[in-house]
Coordinates of C-alpha atoms in Angstrom, one line a residue:
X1 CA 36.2 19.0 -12.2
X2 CA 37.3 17.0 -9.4
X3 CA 34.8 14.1 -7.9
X4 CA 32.2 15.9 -5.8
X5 CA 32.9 16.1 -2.2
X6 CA 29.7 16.6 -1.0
X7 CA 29.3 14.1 2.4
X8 CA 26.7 11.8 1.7
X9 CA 23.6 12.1 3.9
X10 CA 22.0 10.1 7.0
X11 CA 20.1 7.2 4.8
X12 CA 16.9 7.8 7.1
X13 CA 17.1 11.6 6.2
X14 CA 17.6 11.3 2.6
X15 CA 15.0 8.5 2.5
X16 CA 12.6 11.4 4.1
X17 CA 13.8 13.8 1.6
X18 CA 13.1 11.7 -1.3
X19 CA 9.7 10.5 0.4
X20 CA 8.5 14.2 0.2
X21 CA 9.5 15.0 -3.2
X22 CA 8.5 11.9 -4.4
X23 CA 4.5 12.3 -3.1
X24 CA 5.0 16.0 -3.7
X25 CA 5.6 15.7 -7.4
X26 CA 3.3 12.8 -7.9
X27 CA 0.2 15.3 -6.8
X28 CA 1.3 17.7 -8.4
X29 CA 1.9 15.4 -12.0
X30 CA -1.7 13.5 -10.7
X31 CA -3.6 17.3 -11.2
X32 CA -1.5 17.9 -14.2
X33 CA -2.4 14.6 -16.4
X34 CA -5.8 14.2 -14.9
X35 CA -6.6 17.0 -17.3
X36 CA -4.9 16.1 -20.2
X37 CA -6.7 12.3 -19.8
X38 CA -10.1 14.5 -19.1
X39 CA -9.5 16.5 -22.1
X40 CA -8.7 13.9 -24.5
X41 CA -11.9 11.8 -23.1
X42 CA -14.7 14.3 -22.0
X43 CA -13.9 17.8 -22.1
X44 CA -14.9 18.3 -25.8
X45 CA -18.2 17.2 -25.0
X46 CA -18.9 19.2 -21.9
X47 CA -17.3 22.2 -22.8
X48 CA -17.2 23.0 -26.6
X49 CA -20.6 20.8 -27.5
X50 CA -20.8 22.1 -30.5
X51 CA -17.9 21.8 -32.4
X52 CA -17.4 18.4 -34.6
X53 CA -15.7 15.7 -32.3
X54 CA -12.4 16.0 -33.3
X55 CA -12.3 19.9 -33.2
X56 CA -13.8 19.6 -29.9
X57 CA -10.9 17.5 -28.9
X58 CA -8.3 20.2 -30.6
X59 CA -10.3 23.1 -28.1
X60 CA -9.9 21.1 -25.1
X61 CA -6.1 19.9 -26.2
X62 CA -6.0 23.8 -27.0
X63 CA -6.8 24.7 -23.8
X64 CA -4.5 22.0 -21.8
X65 CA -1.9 23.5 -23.9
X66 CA -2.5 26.8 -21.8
X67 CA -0.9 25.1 -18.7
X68 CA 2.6 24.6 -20.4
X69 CA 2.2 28.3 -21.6
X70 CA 2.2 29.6 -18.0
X71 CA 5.2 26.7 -16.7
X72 CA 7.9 29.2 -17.8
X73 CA 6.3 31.9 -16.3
X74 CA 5.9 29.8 -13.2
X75 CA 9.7 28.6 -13.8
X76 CA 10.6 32.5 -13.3
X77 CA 9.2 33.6 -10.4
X78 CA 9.7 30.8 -8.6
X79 CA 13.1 30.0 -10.0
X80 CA 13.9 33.5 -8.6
X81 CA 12.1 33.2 -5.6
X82 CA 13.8 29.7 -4.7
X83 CA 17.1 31.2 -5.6
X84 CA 16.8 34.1 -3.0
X85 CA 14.2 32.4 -0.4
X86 CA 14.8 28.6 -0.2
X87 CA 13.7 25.3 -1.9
X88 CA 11.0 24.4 0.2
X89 CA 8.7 27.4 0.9
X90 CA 8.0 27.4 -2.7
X91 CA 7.7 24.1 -2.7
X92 CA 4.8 23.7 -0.5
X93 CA 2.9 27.1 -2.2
X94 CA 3.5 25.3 -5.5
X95 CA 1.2 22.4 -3.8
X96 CA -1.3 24.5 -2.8
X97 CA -1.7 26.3 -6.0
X98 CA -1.9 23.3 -8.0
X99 CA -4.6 21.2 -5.8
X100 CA -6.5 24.5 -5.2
X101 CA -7.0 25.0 -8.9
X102 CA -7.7 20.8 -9.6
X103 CA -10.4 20.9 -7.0
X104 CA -11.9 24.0 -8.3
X105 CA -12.0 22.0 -11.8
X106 CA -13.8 19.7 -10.2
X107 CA -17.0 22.3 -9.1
X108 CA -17.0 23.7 -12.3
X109 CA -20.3 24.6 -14.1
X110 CA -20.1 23.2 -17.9
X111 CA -21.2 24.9 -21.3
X112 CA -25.0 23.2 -20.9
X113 CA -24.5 25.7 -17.4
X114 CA -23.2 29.0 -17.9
X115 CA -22.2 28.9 -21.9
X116 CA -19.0 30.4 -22.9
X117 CA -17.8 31.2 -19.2
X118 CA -17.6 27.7 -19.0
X119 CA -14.5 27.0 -21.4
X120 CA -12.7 30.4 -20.1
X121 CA -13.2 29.4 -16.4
X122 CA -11.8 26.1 -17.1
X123 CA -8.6 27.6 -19.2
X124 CA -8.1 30.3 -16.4
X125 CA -7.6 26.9 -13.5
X126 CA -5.6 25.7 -16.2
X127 CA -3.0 28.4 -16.0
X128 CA -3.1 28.3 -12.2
X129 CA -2.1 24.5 -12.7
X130 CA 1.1 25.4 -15.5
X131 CA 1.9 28.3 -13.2
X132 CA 2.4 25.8 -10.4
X133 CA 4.4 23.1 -11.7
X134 CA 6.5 25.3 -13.6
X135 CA 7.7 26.2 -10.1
X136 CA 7.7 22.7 -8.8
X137 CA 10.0 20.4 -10.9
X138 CA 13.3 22.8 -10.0
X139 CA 12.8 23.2 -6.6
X140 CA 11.7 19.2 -5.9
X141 CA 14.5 17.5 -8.0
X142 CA 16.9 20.3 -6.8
X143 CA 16.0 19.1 -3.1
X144 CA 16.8 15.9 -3.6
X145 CA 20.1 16.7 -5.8
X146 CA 21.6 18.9 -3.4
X147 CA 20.5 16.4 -0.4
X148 CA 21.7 13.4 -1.7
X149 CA 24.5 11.1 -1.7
X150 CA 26.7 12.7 -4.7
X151 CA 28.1 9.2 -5.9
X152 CA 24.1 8.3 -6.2
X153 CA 22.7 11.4 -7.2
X154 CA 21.7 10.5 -10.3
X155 CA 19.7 7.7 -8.9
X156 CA 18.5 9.7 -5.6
X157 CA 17.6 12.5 -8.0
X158 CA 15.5 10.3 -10.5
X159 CA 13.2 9.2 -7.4
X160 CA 11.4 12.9 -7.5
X161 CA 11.3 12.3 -11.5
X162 CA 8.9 8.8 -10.9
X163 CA 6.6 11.3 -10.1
X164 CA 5.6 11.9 -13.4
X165 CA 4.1 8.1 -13.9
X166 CA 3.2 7.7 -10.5
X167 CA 0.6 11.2 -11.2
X168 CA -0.2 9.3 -15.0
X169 CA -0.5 5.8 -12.7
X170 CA -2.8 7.4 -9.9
X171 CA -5.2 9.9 -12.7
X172 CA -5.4 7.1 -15.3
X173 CA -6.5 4.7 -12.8
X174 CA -9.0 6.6 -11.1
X175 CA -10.5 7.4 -14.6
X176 CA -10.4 4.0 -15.7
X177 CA -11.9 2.7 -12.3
X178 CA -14.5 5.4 -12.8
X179 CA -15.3 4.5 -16.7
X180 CA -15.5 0.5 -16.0
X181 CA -18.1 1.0 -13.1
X182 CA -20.0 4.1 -14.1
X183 CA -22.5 4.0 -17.3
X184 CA -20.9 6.6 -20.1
X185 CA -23.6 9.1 -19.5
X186 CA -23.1 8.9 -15.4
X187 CA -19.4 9.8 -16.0
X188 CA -20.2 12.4 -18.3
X189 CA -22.5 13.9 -16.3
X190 CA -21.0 13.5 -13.2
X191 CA -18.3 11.0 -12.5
X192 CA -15.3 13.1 -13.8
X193 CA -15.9 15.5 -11.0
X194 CA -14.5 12.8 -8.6
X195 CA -10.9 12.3 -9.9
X196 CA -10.6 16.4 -9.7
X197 CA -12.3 16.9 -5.9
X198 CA -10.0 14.1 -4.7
X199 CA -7.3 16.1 -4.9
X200 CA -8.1 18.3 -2.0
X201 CA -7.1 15.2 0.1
X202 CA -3.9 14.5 -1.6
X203 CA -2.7 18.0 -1.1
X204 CA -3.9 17.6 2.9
X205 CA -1.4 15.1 2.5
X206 CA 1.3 15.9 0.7
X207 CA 1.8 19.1 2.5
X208 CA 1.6 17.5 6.1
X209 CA 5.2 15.4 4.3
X210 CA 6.9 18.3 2.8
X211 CA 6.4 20.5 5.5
X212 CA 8.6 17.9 7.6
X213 CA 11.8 18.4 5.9
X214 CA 14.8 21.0 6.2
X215 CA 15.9 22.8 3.9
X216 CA 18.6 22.1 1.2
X217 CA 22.1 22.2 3.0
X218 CA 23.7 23.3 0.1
X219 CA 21.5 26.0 -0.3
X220 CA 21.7 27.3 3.5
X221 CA 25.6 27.0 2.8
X222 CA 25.2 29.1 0.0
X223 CA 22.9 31.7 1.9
X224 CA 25.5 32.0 4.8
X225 CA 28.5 33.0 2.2
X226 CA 25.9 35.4 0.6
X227 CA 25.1 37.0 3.7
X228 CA 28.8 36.9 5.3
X229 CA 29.8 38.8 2.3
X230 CA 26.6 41.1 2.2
X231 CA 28.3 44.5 4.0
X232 CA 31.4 45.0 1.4
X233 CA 29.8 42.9 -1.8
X234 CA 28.0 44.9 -4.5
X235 CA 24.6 44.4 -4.9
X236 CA 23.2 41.2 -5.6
X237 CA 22.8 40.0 -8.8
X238 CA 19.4 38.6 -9.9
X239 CA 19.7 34.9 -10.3
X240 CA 17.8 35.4 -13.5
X241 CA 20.7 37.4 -15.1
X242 CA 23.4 36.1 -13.7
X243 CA 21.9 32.3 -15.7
X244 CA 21.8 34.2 -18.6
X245 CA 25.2 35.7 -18.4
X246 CA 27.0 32.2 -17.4
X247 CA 24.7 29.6 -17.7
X248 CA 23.1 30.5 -21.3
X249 CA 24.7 27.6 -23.1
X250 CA 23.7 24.6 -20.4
X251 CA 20.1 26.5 -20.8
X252 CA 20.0 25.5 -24.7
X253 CA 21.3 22.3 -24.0
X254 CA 18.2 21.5 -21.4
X255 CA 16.2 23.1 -23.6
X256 CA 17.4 21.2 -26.8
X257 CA 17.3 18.2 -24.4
X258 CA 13.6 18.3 -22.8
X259 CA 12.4 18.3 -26.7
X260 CA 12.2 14.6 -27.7
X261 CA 11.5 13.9 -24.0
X262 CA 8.9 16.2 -23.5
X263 CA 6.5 15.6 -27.5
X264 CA 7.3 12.0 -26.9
X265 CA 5.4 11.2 -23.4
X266 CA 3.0 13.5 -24.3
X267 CA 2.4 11.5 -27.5
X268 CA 2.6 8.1 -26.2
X269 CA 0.6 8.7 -23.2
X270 CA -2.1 11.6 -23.9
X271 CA -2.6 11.5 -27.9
X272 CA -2.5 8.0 -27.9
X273 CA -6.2 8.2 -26.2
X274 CA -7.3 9.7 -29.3
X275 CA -5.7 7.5 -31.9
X276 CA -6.6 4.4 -30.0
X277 CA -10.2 5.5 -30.2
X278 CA -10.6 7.3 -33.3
X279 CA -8.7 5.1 -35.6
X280 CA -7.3 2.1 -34.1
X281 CA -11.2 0.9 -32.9
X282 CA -9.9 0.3 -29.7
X283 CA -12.4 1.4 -26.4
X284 CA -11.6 4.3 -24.1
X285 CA -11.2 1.6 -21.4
X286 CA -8.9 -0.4 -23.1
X287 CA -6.7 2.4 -23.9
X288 CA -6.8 4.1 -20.4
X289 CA -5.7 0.2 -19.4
X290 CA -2.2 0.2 -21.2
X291 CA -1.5 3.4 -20.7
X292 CA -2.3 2.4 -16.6
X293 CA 0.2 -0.6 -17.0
X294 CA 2.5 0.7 -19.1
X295 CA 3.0 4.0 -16.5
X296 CA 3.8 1.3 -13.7
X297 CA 6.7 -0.4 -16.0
X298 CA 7.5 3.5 -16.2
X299 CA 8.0 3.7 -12.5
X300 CA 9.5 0.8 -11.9
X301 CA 12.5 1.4 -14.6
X302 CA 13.4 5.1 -14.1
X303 CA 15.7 4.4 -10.8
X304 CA 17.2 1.8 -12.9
X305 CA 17.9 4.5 -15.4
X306 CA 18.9 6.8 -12.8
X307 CA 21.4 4.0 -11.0
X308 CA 23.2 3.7 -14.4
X309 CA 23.5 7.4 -15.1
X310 CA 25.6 7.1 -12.2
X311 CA 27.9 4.2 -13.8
X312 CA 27.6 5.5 -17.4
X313 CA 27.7 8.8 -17.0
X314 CA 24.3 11.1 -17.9
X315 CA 25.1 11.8 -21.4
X316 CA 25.2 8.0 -22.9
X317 CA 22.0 7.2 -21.0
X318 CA 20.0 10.1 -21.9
X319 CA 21.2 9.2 -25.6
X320 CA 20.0 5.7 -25.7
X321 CA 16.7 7.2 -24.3
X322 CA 16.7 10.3 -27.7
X323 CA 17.6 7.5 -30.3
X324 CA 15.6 4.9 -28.7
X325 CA 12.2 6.8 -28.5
X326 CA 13.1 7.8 -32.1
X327 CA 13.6 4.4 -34.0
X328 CA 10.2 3.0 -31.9
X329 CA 7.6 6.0 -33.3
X330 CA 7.0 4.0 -36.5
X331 CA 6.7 0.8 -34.8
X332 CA 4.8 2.4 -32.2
X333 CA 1.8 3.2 -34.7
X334 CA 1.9 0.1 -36.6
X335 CA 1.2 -2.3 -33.3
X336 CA -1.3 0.1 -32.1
X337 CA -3.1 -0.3 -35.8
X338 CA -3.9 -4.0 -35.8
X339 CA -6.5 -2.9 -32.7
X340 CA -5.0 -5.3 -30.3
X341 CA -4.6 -5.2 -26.2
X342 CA -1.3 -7.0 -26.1
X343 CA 0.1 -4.4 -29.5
X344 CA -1.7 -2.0 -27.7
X345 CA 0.5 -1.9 -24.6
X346 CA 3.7 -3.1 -26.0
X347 CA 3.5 0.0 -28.3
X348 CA 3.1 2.4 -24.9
X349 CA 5.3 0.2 -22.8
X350 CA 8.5 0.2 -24.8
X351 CA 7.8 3.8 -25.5
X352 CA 7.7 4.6 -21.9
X353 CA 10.8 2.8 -21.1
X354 CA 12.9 4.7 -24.2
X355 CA 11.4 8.2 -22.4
X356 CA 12.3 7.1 -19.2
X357 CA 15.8 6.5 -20.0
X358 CA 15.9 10.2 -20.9
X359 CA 13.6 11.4 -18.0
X360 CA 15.4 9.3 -15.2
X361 CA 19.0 11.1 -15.7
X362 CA 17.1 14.3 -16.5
X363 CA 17.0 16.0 -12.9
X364 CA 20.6 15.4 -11.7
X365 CA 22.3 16.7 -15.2
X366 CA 20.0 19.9 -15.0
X367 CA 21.1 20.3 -11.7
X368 CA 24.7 19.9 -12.2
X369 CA 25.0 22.1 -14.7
X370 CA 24.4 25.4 -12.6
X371 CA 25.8 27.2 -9.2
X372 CA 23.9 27.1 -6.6
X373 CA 22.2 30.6 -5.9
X374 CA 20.9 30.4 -9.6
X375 CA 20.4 26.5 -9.9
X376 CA 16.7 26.7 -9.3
X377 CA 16.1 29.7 -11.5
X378 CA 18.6 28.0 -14.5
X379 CA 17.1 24.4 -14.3
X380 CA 13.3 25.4 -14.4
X381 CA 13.6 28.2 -17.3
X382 CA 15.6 25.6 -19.4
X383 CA 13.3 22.8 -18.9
X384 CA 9.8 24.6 -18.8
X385 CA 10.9 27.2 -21.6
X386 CA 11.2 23.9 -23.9
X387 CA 7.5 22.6 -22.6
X388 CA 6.6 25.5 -24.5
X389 CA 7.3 24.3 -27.5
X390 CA 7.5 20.5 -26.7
X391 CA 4.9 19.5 -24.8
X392 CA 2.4 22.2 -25.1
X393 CA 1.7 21.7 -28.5
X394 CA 2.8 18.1 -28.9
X395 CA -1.1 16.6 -28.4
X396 CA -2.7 19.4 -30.7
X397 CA 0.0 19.1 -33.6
X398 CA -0.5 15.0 -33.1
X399 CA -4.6 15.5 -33.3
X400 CA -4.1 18.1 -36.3
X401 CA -1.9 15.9 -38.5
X402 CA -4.3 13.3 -37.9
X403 CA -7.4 15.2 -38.6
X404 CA -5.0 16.6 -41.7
X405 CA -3.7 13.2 -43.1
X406 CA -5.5 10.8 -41.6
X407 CA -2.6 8.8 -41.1
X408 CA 0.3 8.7 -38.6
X409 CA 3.2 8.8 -40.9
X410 CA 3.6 12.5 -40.4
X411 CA 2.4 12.3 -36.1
X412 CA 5.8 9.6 -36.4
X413 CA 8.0 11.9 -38.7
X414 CA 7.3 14.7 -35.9
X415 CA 8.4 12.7 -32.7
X416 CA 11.5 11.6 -34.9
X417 CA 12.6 15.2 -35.8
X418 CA 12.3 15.7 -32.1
X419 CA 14.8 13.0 -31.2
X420 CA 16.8 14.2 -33.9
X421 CA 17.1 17.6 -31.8
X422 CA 17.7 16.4 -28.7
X423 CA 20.4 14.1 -30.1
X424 CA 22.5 17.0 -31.5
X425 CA 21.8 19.0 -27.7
X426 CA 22.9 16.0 -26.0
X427 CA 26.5 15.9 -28.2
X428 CA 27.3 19.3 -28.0
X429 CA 26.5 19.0 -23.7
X430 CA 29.4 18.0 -21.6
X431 CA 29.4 15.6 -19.3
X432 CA 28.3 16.8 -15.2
X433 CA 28.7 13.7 -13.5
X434 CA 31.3 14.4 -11.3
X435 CA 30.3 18.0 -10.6
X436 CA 30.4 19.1 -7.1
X437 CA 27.3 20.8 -6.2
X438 CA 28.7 22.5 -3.6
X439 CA 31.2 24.4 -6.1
X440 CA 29.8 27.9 -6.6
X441 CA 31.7 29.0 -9.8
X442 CA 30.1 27.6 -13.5
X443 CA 32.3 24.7 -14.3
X444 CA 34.2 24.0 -17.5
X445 CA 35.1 27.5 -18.2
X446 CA 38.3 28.7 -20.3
X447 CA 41.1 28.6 -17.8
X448 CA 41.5 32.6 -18.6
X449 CA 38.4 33.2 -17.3
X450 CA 37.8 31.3 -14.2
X451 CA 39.0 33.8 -11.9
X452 CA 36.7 36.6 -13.2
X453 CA 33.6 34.5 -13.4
X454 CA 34.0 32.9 -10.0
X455 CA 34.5 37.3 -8.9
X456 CA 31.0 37.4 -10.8
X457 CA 29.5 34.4 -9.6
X458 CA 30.3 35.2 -5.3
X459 CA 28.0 38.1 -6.5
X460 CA 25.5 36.5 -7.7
X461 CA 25.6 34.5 -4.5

C-alpha cells in the first residue's frame, strides 16, 4: 500500500476536531469508571448489605461487568448506524445516553430504600452506560482518524484515546476529594451521589463542543460514491456483513489485541482498590491517590506513544506495551505488598505507562484496518466484542482468585496469559501504517482477488 494521500487538515480545524473527541470521550470514560471506583468502594455496602464484604464487592463488580456486556451490542447498532448515517449524530446520542443514565445513578434509591429493586435498577443504568460507549469509542477515534493529518494520525488519533485517563483522572479525583473532606458515613450516605449528578453538567458541555464540528470528510466522500452509484448498484450491503466477509481476520486481531490491554487497566486501576485495601493495609484514600497520579502520567505519555507509532510503525509499539504490562504483573504485586505510598504508585504508574503504549497506537491501527463504509461497524465489534471477555470479567476473576487463594500469584499468572495472547495477535497483524484511509477496497489481499473484492466492497459502499 502506497503512503496515504489523504491532504492533511487546517491545524485550527483538526485542533477542534480533536478538542471534541477529546472532552467527548473523557465524559463518557468519567461516567464509565466513576462506577467501577463506586463499586469497588461503596456499592457493596449500599446495595447488597447483606452479603459478606468481599461477596458484596463480587455483586457490585458483577454488576459493572453488565456495562461491557451491552458494549458489543452498543458496538452493533451504532457501528451500523455510523456506517450508513455519519460519525457524529451518533456521537452526540452516545453522550446523551451515557450522562442520562450516570445522573439517574446518582437519584437512585438504595437496598435500605426499596430492597431488591435497588440492585436491578442500578444494573439496568448500567447497561444504558455499556450500550453507550460501545457506540462511542468507533465513532470518536474514527473522527479524528479520518480528520487528521495521515503522516500524524497515529498521534492525532491517540488524543481521543487520553480520554480513558482523563475520565479515571476527573472520577477518581472527585471521589477522593469527596472521601478526604466528608466523614465515611457522610459519603456513604450521601456524598457518592455528587460525582454521579455532576455529570448532567459535563454532558451540557460536551455536547455544546461536539455539536460544533462537521462531519468526517472521508466519510461524506464515501457517501457521495455510494449515492452516485445508488440507481445501477445492487442493493447495499450491510456494513455488518460485508466486515465479516472481508474484514473477519483484522476483527480477531483487534480482538486478540484489546485482551492484555483491556484485563490489564482494569486490574491496575479498578481491582487494585480492593487489594490495596483488603490485603496490602493501605486506606481507600491512599489508593484512590496513586491511582489519581498515576492516570495523569497516563495522559501525559499516550501522545508520546502515539507520535512514535507514527515513526516505528503500530505493531512494535503496541508490542513493547503486551510484553511490557506482562513482565511488570509480578512486580506490580510485590511493591504494592510492602503497604507503601511511594511502591504504591510506582506499581500503578509503570503499569499505566506499559498499557498506554498499547492503548495510545490502539485507535489509528483499528481504524486502518477497515474501508470506510464499514470502518465504524469493524473497529467497534472488534474492540468491544473483546471487552466482553477482557474487561468485563477482569475485576471479578481478580477479586475471585483473591477470595480463592488469597494470594496474587494466580491474579498475576492471569494478566500474563493475557499478554501472552495479545502478543501472538499482534505477530500474526500486519502492519497499517501507511494505509490510506481514503482507499475503499480491504488492503493486503491476494493479488487474484483484488479486483473481485474491491467489485464487492463499491457495494458495500
Amino acid at each position: 500500500m502506497s503512503s496515504p494521500s489523504t491532504a492533511p487538515p487546517a491545524p485550527n480545524n483538526l485542533k477542534r476536531i480533536v478538542a471534541a473527541s477529546l472532552i467527548g470521550t473523557t465524559i463518557e470514560w468519567y461516567d464509565f469508571f466513576l462506577y467501577g471506583s463506586a463499586a469497588a468502594l461503596v456499592f457493596n455496602e449500599l446495595f447488597f448489605p447483606d452479603s459478606d464484604p468481599l461477596v458484596g464487592t463480587l455483586l457490585s463488580f458483577l454488576t459493572y461487568a453488565v456495562g461491557f456486556a451491552a458494549r458489543p451490542i452498543g458496538a452493533l447498532v451504532f457501528g451500523h448506524y455510523g456506517d450508513r448515517l455519519g460519525r457524529k449524530k451518533l456521537l452526540v446520542l452516545s453522550l446523551l445516553m451515557m450522562g442520562g443514565a450516570t445522573f439517574a445513578i446518582g437519584l437512585l434509591p438504595t437496598h435500605a430504600t426499596i430492597g431488591s429493586m435497588a440492585p436491578i435498577l442500578l444494573t439496568v443504568l448500567r447497561l444504558v452506560q455499556g450500550f453507550a460507549l460501545g457506540g462511542e469509542w468507533g465513532g470518536a477515534v474514527l473522527l479524528v482518524s479520518e480528520h487528521g493529518d495521515a503522516r500524524r494520525r497515529g498521534f492525532w488519533a491517540s488524543w481521543p484515546q487520553t480520554g480513558a485517563p482523563a475520565g479515571q483522572l476527573l472520577a477518581t479525583g472527585v471521589l477522593a476529594l469527596l472521601t478526604a473532606v466528608l466523614s465515611e458515613s457522610a459519603f456513604g450516605s450521601w456524598g457518592w451521589r455528587i460525582p454521579f449528578l455532576l455529570s448532567g453538567v459535563l454532558v451540557i458541555v460536551g455536547l455544546w463542543i461536539r455539536l460544533s464540528v462537521d462531519e468526517s470528510p472521508v466519510f461524506k466522500q464515501a457517501l457521495k460514491r455510494a449515492e452516485a452509484r445508488e440507481a445501477d448498484a445492487p442493493a447495499e450491503r450491510m456494513p455488518l456483513v460485508a466486515v465479516l466477509k472481508h474484514h473477519w481476520r483484522d476483527v480477531l486481531v483487534a480482538m486478540g489485541a484489546r485482551m492484555a490491554e483491556n484485563i490489564s487497566y482494569y486490574v491496575i486501576t479498578a481491582f487494585i482498590l480492593v487489594y490495596a485495601t483488603t490485603s496490602a493495609g493501605v486506606s481507600k484514600q491512599t489508593a484512590l491517590n496513586a491511582v489519581l497520579i498515576a492516570s495523569a502520567v497516563h495522559f501525559a505519555v499516550i501522545p508520546a506513544w502515539g507520535a512514535l507509532s507514527d515513526r516505528l510503525g503500530r505493531r512494535p509499539v503496541y508490542l513493547i506495551g503486551a510484553v511490557g504490562v506482562g513482565l511488570w504483573m509480578f512486580p506490580f504485586f510485590a511493591l504494592i505488598d510492602t503497604g507503601g505510598f511511594g511502591a504504591l504508585l510506582l506499581a500503578v504508574t509503570v503499569g499505566l505507562v506499559m498499557h498506554g503504549a498499547m492503548y495510545a497506537p490502539q485507535a489509528a491501527f483499528f481504524s486502518e484496518m477497515f474501508a470506510t463504509r464499514m470502518r465504524y461497524s469493524g473497529a467497534s465489534i472488534g474492540a468491544q466484542f473483546a471487552s466482553v471477555a477482557a474487561g468485563a470479567p477482569a475485576p471479578l476473576i481478580a477479586t475471585a482468585l483473591l477470595s480463592d487463594y488469597g494470594t496474587s500469584t494466580p491474579i498475576a499468572l492471569y494478566v500474563i496469559a493475557a499478554s501472552l495472547l495479545t502478543v501472538v495477535a499482534i505477530l500474526a497483524a500486519k502492519e497499517t501504517r501507511h494505509r490510506d484511509l481514503a482507499d475503499v477496497s480491504p488492503a493486503d489481499q491476494p493479488a487474484g482477488d483484488v479486483k473481485a473484492e474491491k467489485t464487492e466492497d463499491a457495494r458495500a459502499l
